[in-house]
Coordinates of C-alpha atoms and ligand atoms in Angstrom, one line a residue:
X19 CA 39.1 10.4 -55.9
X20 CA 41.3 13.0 -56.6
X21 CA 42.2 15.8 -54.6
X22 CA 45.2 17.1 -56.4
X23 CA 47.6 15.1 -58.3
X24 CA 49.5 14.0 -55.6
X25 CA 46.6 13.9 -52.6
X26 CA 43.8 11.2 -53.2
X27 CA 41.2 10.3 -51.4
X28 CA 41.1 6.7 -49.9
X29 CA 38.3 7.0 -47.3
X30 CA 34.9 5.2 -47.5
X31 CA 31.0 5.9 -47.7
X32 CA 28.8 4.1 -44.3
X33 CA 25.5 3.5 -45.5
X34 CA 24.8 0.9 -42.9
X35 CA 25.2 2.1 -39.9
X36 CA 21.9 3.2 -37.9
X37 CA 23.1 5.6 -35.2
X38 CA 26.2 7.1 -35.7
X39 CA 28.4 7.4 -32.6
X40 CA 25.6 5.2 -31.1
X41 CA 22.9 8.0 -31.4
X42 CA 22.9 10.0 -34.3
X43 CA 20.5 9.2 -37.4
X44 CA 22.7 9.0 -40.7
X45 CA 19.9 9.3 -43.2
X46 CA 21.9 9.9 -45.9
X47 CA 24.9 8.0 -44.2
X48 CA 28.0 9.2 -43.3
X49 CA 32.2 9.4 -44.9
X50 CA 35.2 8.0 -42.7
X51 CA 37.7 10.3 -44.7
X52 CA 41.6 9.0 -45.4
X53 CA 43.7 10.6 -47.6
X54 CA 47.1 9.7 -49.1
X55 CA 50.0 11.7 -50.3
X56 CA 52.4 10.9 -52.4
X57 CA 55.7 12.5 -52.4
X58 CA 59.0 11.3 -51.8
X59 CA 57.9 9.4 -48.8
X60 CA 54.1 9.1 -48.7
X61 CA 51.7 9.6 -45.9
X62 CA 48.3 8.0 -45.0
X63 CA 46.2 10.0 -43.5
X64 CA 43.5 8.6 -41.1
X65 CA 42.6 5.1 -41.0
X66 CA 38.2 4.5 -41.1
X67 CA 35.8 2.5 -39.1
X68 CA 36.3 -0.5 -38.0
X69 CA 33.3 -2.3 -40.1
X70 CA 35.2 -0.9 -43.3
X71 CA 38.9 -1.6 -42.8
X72 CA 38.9 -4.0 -46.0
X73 CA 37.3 -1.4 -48.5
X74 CA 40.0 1.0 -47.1
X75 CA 42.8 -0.6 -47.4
X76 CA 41.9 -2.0 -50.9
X77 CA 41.5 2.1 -51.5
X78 CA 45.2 2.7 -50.0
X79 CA 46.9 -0.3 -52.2
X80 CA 44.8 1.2 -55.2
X81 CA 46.0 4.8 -55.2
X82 CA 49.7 3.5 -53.8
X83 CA 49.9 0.9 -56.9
X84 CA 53.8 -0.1 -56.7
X85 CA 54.7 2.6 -53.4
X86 CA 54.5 1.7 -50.0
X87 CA 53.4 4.1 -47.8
X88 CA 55.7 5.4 -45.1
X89 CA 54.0 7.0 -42.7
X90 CA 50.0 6.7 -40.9
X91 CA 49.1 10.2 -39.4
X92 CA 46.5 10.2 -37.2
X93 CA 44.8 13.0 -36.2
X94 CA 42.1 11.9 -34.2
X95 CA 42.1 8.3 -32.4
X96 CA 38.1 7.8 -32.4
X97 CA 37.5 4.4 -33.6
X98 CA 35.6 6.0 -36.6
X99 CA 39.0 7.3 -37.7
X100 CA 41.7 5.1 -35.6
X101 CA 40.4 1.4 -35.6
X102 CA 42.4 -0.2 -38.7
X103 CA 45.8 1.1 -37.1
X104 CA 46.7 -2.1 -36.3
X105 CA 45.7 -3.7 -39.7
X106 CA 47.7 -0.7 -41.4
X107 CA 50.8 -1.9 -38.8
X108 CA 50.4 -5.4 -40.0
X109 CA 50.2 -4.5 -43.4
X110 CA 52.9 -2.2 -43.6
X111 CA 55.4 -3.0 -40.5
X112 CA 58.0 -0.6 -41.9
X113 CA 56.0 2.4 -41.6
X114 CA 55.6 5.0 -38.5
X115 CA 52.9 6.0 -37.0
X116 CA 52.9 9.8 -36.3
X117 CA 50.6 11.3 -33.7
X118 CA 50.7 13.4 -30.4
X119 CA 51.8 12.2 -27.5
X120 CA 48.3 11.3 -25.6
X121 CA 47.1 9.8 -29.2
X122 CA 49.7 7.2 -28.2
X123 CA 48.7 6.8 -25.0
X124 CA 45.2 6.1 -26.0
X125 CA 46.6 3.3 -28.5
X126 CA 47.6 1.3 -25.8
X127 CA 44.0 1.3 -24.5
X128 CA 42.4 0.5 -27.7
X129 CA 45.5 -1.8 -29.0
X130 CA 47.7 -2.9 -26.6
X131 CA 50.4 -1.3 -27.8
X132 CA 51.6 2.8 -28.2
X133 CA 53.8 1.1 -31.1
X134 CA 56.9 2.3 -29.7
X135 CA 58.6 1.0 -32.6
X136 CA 57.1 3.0 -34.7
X137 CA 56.5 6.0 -32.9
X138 CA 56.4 9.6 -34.1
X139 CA 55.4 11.7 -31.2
X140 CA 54.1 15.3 -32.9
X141 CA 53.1 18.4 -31.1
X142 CA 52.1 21.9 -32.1
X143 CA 54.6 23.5 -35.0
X144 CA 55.9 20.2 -35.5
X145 CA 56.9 19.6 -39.2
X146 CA 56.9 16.3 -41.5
X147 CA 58.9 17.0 -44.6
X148 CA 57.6 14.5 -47.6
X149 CA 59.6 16.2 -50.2
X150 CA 57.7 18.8 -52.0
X151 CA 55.0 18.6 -49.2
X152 CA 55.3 19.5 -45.9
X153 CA 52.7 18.6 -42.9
X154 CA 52.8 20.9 -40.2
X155 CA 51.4 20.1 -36.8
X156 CA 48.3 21.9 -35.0
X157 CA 47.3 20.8 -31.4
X158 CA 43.4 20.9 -32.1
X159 CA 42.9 19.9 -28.0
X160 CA 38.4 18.7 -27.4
X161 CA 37.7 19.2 -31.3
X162 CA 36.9 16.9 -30.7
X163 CA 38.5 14.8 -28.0
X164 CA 42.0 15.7 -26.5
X165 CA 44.9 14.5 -27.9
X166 CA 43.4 15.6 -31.4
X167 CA 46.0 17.1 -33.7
X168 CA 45.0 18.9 -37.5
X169 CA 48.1 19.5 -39.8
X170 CA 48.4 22.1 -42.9
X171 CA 49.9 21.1 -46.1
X172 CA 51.8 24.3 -46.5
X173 CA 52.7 23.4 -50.5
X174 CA 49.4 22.8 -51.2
X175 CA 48.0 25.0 -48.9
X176 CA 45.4 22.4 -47.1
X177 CA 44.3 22.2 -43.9
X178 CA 43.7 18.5 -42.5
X179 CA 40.8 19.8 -40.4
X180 CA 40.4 16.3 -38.5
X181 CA 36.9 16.5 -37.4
X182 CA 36.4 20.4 -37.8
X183 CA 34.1 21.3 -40.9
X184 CA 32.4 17.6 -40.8
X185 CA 29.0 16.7 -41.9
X186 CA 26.7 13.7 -41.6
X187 CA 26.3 12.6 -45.0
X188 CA 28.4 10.0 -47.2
X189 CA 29.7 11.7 -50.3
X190 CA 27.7 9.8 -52.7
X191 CA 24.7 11.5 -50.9
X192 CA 24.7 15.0 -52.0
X193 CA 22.8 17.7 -50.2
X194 CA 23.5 21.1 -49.4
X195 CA 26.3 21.4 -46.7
X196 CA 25.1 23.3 -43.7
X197 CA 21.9 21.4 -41.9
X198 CA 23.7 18.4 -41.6
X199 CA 27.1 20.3 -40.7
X200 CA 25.2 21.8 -38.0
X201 CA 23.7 19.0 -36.4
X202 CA 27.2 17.4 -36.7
X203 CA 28.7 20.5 -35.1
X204 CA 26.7 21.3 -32.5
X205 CA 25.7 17.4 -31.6
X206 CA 29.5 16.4 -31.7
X207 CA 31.7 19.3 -30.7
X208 CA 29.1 22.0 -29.6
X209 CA 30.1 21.6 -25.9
X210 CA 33.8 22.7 -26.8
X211 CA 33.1 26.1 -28.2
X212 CA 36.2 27.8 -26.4
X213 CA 38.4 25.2 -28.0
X214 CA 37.0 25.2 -31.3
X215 CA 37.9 29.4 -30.9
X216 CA 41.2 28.9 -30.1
X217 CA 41.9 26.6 -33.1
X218 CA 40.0 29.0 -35.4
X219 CA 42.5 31.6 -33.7
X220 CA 45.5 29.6 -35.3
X221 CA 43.5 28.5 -38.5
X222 CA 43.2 32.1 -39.5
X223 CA 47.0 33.1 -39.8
X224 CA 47.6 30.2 -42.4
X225 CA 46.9 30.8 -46.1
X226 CA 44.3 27.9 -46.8
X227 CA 42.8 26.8 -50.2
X228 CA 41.0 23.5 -49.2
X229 CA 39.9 22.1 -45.8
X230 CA 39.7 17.6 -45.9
X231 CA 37.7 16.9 -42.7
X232 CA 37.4 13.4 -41.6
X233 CA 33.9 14.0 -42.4
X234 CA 31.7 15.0 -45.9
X235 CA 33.0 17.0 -48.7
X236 CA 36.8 18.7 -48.7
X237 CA 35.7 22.6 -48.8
X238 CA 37.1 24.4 -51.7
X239 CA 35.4 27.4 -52.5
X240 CA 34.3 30.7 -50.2
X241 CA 35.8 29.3 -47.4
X242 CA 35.3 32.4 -45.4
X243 CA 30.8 31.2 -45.4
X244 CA 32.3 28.1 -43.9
X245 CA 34.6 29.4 -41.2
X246 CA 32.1 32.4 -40.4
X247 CA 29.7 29.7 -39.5
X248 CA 31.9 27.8 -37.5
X249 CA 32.8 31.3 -35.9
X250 CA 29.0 31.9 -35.4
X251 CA 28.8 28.0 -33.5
X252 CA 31.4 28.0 -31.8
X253 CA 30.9 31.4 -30.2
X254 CA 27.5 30.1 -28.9
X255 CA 25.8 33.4 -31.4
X256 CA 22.6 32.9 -32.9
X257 CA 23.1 32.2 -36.4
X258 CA 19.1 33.6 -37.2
X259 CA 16.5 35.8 -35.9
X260 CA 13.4 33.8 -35.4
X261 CA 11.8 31.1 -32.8
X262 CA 12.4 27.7 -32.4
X263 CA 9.1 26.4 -30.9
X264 CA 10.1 23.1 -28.8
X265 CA 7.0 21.2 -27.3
X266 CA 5.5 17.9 -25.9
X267 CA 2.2 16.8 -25.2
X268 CA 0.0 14.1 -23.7
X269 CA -3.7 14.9 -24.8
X270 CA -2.7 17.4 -27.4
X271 CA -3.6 20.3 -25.2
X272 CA -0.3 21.3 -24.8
X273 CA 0.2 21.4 -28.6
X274 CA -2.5 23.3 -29.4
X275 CA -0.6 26.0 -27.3
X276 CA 2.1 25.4 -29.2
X277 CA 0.7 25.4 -32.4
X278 CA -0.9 28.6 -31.8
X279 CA 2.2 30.2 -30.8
X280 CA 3.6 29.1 -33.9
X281 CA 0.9 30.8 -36.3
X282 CA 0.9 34.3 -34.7
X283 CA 4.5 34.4 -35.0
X284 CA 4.3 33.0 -38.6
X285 CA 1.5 36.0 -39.5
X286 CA 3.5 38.7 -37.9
X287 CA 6.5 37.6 -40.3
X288 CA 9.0 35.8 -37.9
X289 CA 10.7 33.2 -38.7
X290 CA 9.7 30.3 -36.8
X291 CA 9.7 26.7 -37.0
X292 CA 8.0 23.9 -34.6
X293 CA 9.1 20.2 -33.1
X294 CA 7.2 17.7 -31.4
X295 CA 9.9 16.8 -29.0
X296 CA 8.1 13.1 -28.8
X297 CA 8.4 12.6 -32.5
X298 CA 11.4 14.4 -33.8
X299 CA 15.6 13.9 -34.1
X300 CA 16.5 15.1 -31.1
X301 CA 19.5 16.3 -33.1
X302 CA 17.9 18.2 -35.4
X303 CA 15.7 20.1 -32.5
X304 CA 19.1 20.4 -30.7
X305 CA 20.9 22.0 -33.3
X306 CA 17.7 24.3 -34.1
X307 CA 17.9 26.0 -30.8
X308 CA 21.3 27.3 -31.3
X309 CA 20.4 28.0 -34.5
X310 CA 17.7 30.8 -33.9
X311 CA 18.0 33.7 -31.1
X312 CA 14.9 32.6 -29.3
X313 CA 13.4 29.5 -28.1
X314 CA 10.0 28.6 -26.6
X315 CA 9.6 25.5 -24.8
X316 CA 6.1 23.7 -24.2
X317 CA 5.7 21.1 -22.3
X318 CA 2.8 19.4 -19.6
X319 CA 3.7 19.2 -16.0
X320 CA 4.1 15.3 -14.9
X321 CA 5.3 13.6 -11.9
X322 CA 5.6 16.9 -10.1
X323 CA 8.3 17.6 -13.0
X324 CA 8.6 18.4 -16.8
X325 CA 7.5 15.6 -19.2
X326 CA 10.1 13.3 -20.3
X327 CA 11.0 14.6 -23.6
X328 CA 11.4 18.0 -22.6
X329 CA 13.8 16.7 -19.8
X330 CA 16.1 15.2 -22.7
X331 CA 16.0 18.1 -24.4
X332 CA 16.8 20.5 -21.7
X333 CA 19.9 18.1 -21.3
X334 CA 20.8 17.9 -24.8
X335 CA 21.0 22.2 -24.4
X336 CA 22.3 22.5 -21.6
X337 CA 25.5 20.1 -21.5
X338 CA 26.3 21.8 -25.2
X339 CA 26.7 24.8 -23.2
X340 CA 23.2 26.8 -24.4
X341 CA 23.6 30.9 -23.8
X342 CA 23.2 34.2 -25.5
X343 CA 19.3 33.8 -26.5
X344 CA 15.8 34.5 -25.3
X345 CA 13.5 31.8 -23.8
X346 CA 9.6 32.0 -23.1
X347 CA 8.0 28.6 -21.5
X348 CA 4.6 27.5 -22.2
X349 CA 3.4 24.9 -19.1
X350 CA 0.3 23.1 -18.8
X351 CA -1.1 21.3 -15.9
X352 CA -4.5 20.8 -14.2
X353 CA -4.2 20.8 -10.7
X354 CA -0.5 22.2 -9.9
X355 CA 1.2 23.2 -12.7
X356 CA 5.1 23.8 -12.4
X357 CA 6.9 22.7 -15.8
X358 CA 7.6 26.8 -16.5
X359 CA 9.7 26.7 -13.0
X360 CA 11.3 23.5 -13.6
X361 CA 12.3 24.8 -17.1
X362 CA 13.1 28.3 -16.1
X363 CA 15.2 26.9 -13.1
X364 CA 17.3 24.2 -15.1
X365 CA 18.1 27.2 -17.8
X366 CA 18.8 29.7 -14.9
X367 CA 22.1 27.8 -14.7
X368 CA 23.4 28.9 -18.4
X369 CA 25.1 31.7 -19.1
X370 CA 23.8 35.4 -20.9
X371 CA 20.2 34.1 -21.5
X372 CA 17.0 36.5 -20.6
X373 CA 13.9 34.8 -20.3
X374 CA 10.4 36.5 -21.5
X375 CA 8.1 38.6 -19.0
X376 CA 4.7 36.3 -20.4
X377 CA 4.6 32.7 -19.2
X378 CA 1.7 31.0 -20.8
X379 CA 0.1 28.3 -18.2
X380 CA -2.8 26.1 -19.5
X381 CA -5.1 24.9 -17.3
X382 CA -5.7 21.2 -18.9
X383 CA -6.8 23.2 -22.0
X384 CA -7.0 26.3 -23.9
X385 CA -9.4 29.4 -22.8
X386 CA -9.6 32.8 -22.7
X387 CA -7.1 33.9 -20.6
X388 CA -4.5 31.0 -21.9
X389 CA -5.2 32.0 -25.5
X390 CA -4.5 36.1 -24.4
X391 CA -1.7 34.8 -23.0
X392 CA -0.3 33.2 -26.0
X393 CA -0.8 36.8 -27.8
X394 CA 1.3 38.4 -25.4
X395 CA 3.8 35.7 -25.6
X396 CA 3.9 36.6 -29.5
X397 CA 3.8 40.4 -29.1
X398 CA 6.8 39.9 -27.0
X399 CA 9.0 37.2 -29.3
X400 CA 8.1 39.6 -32.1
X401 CA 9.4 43.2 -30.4
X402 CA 12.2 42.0 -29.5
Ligands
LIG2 FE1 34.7 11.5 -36.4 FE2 35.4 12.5 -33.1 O1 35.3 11.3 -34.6

């Protein structure tokens, strides 16, 4: 694939894996992005997964036809991205390797060697001159591990965005860019909002025409939608006004509330959507939340605590750092219920959030007073 007439595109489409990262479905897979320039010396960028190192390379020999490459950057020494280092090394012993400084570090941990040989140490303003192309160097520190590096093309005018602007998704898969970009962002790098600003803070005095993540499609066109949303994530704002309706349930009693909830806010016009927390992607649900400014969770009380799936979930929010929004709690129990407190008191912790004045408990099942409740619960997610 072409990028430009000296930039291809080497990387490879994963439609096998299950659970990317070891927990996140790929339905429609996922791309391990590498890119090559050609110049007067010529750059890999990236290496892939591990399971795909001979598709990869076959790509690099391909697009290189009679050149050898002289240099491997790597931006980002996950194994997704870093684990055919060593076959590129093998391959071509006469090229460097150019990273940062803790990249290298890490390479003796994965490889057994920082290839000291080899070794290009880069840091931030750092410059690689190709010929007509130039790479400069951006320290991209937790986007999305630490010794992450991006690097802008200034001829060209591309940013190497490393795992910034990713989506699940291989790139034979199409389908629109921003639910799966989401769930990527906010499941992978969601917890690093502050660092993610500070890169964004640097991103925005270059002059940028493409962005190549290691991840989905290059970004070409309005890039401003795409870094306004990564603006939007990454300074933990709501991106919608509307509910996210998070529940679980035992008997079903539970859901009911939930359910109700759901179609008084639907009839009064509010956006809303609804997850069984039992039976959906936790990934999805997770990204939902910070999607929307409010958030109702549902759940039964059990064991004197919150039911299981609710207790994942409130650890999938709060460890990605879950602020700035409204929360209401639905609880249910029949002799002592205390899921609203548990809920309310693990939330209590994050920052900027205001909870609702209406708690809704049920008492084993829905009655009067629960179902009044409900209303006000509504009245309340809808005035505000
Ligand atoms: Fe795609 Fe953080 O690796």
């Amino acid at each position: 694939m072409k990028i430009s007439s000296d930039i291809k595109y080497v990387g490879v489409n994963d439609h096998s894996t299950d659970l990317f990262e070891g927990q996140y479905s790929v339905p429609n897979g996922i791309s391990y992005n590498s890119y090559l320039i050609t110049d007067e010396k010529n750059a890999v960028l990236d290496t892939v997964d591990a399971a795909y190192g001979a598709e990869w390379m076959e790509n690099v020999k391909f697009e290189l036809g009679e050149k050898k490459p002289d240099y491997l950057i790597v931006h980002h020494m996950e194994p997704d991205h870093s684990a055919n280092i060593k076959l590129f090394t093998d391959t071509y012993p006469n090229a460097k390797v150019v990273s940062s400084a803790k990249a290298f570090a890490m390479m003796v941990n994965f490889f057994g060697t920082e290839f000291a040989d080899k070794r290009v140490i880069v840091g931030e303003g750092d410059k690689l001159a190709l010929g007509t192309h130039t790479l400069n160097f951006i320290t991209a520190p937790m986007v999305h591990w630490p010794e992450v590096i991006m690097s802008y093309e200034s001829t060209e005018k591309i940013l190497f965005s490393a795992d910034g602007f990713g989506k699940f998704g291989a790139l034979d898969a199409p389908e629109p860019w921003i639910d799966e970009a989401r769930r990527y962002y906010i499941g992978i790098v969601g917890k690093y909002g502050v660092q993610v600003q500070a890169v964004l803070k640097k991103a925005a005095a270059l002059d940028i025409k493409l962005i190549c993540p290691l991840h989905g499609p290059c970004l070409e066109k309005d890039l401003s939608y795409y870094i306004k949303l990564y603006d939007t994530w990454s300074s933990y704002a709501p991106e919608k006004c509307g509910t996210l309706i998070a529940y679980t349930s035992i008997y079903g009693n539970t859901k009911k509330a939930a359910v109700l909830l759901h179609e008084l806010l639907t009839q009064k016009g509010i956006e809303c959507e609804i997850f069984d927390l039992a039976r959906c992607d936790m990934s999805e649900v997770t990204a939902k939340a910070f999607c929307y400014d409010k958030l109702v969770l549902a759940s039964p009380t059990y064991n004197g605590d919150v039911f299981p799936f609710m207790r994942e979930f409130l650890a999938h929010l709060t460890e990605r750092n879950y602020q700035n929004r409204k929360v209401g709690f639905i609880e249910n129990g029949s002799w002592a219920p205390i899921a609203a407190k548990v809920m309310r008191g693990t939330l209590e912790k994050c920052k900027n959030l205001s909870f609702t004045n209406t708690t809704v408990t049920v008492r084993s099942a829905l009655n009067d007073m629960s179902r009044e409740a409900i209303v006000l619960l509504s009245d309340e997610l809808s005035n505000t």
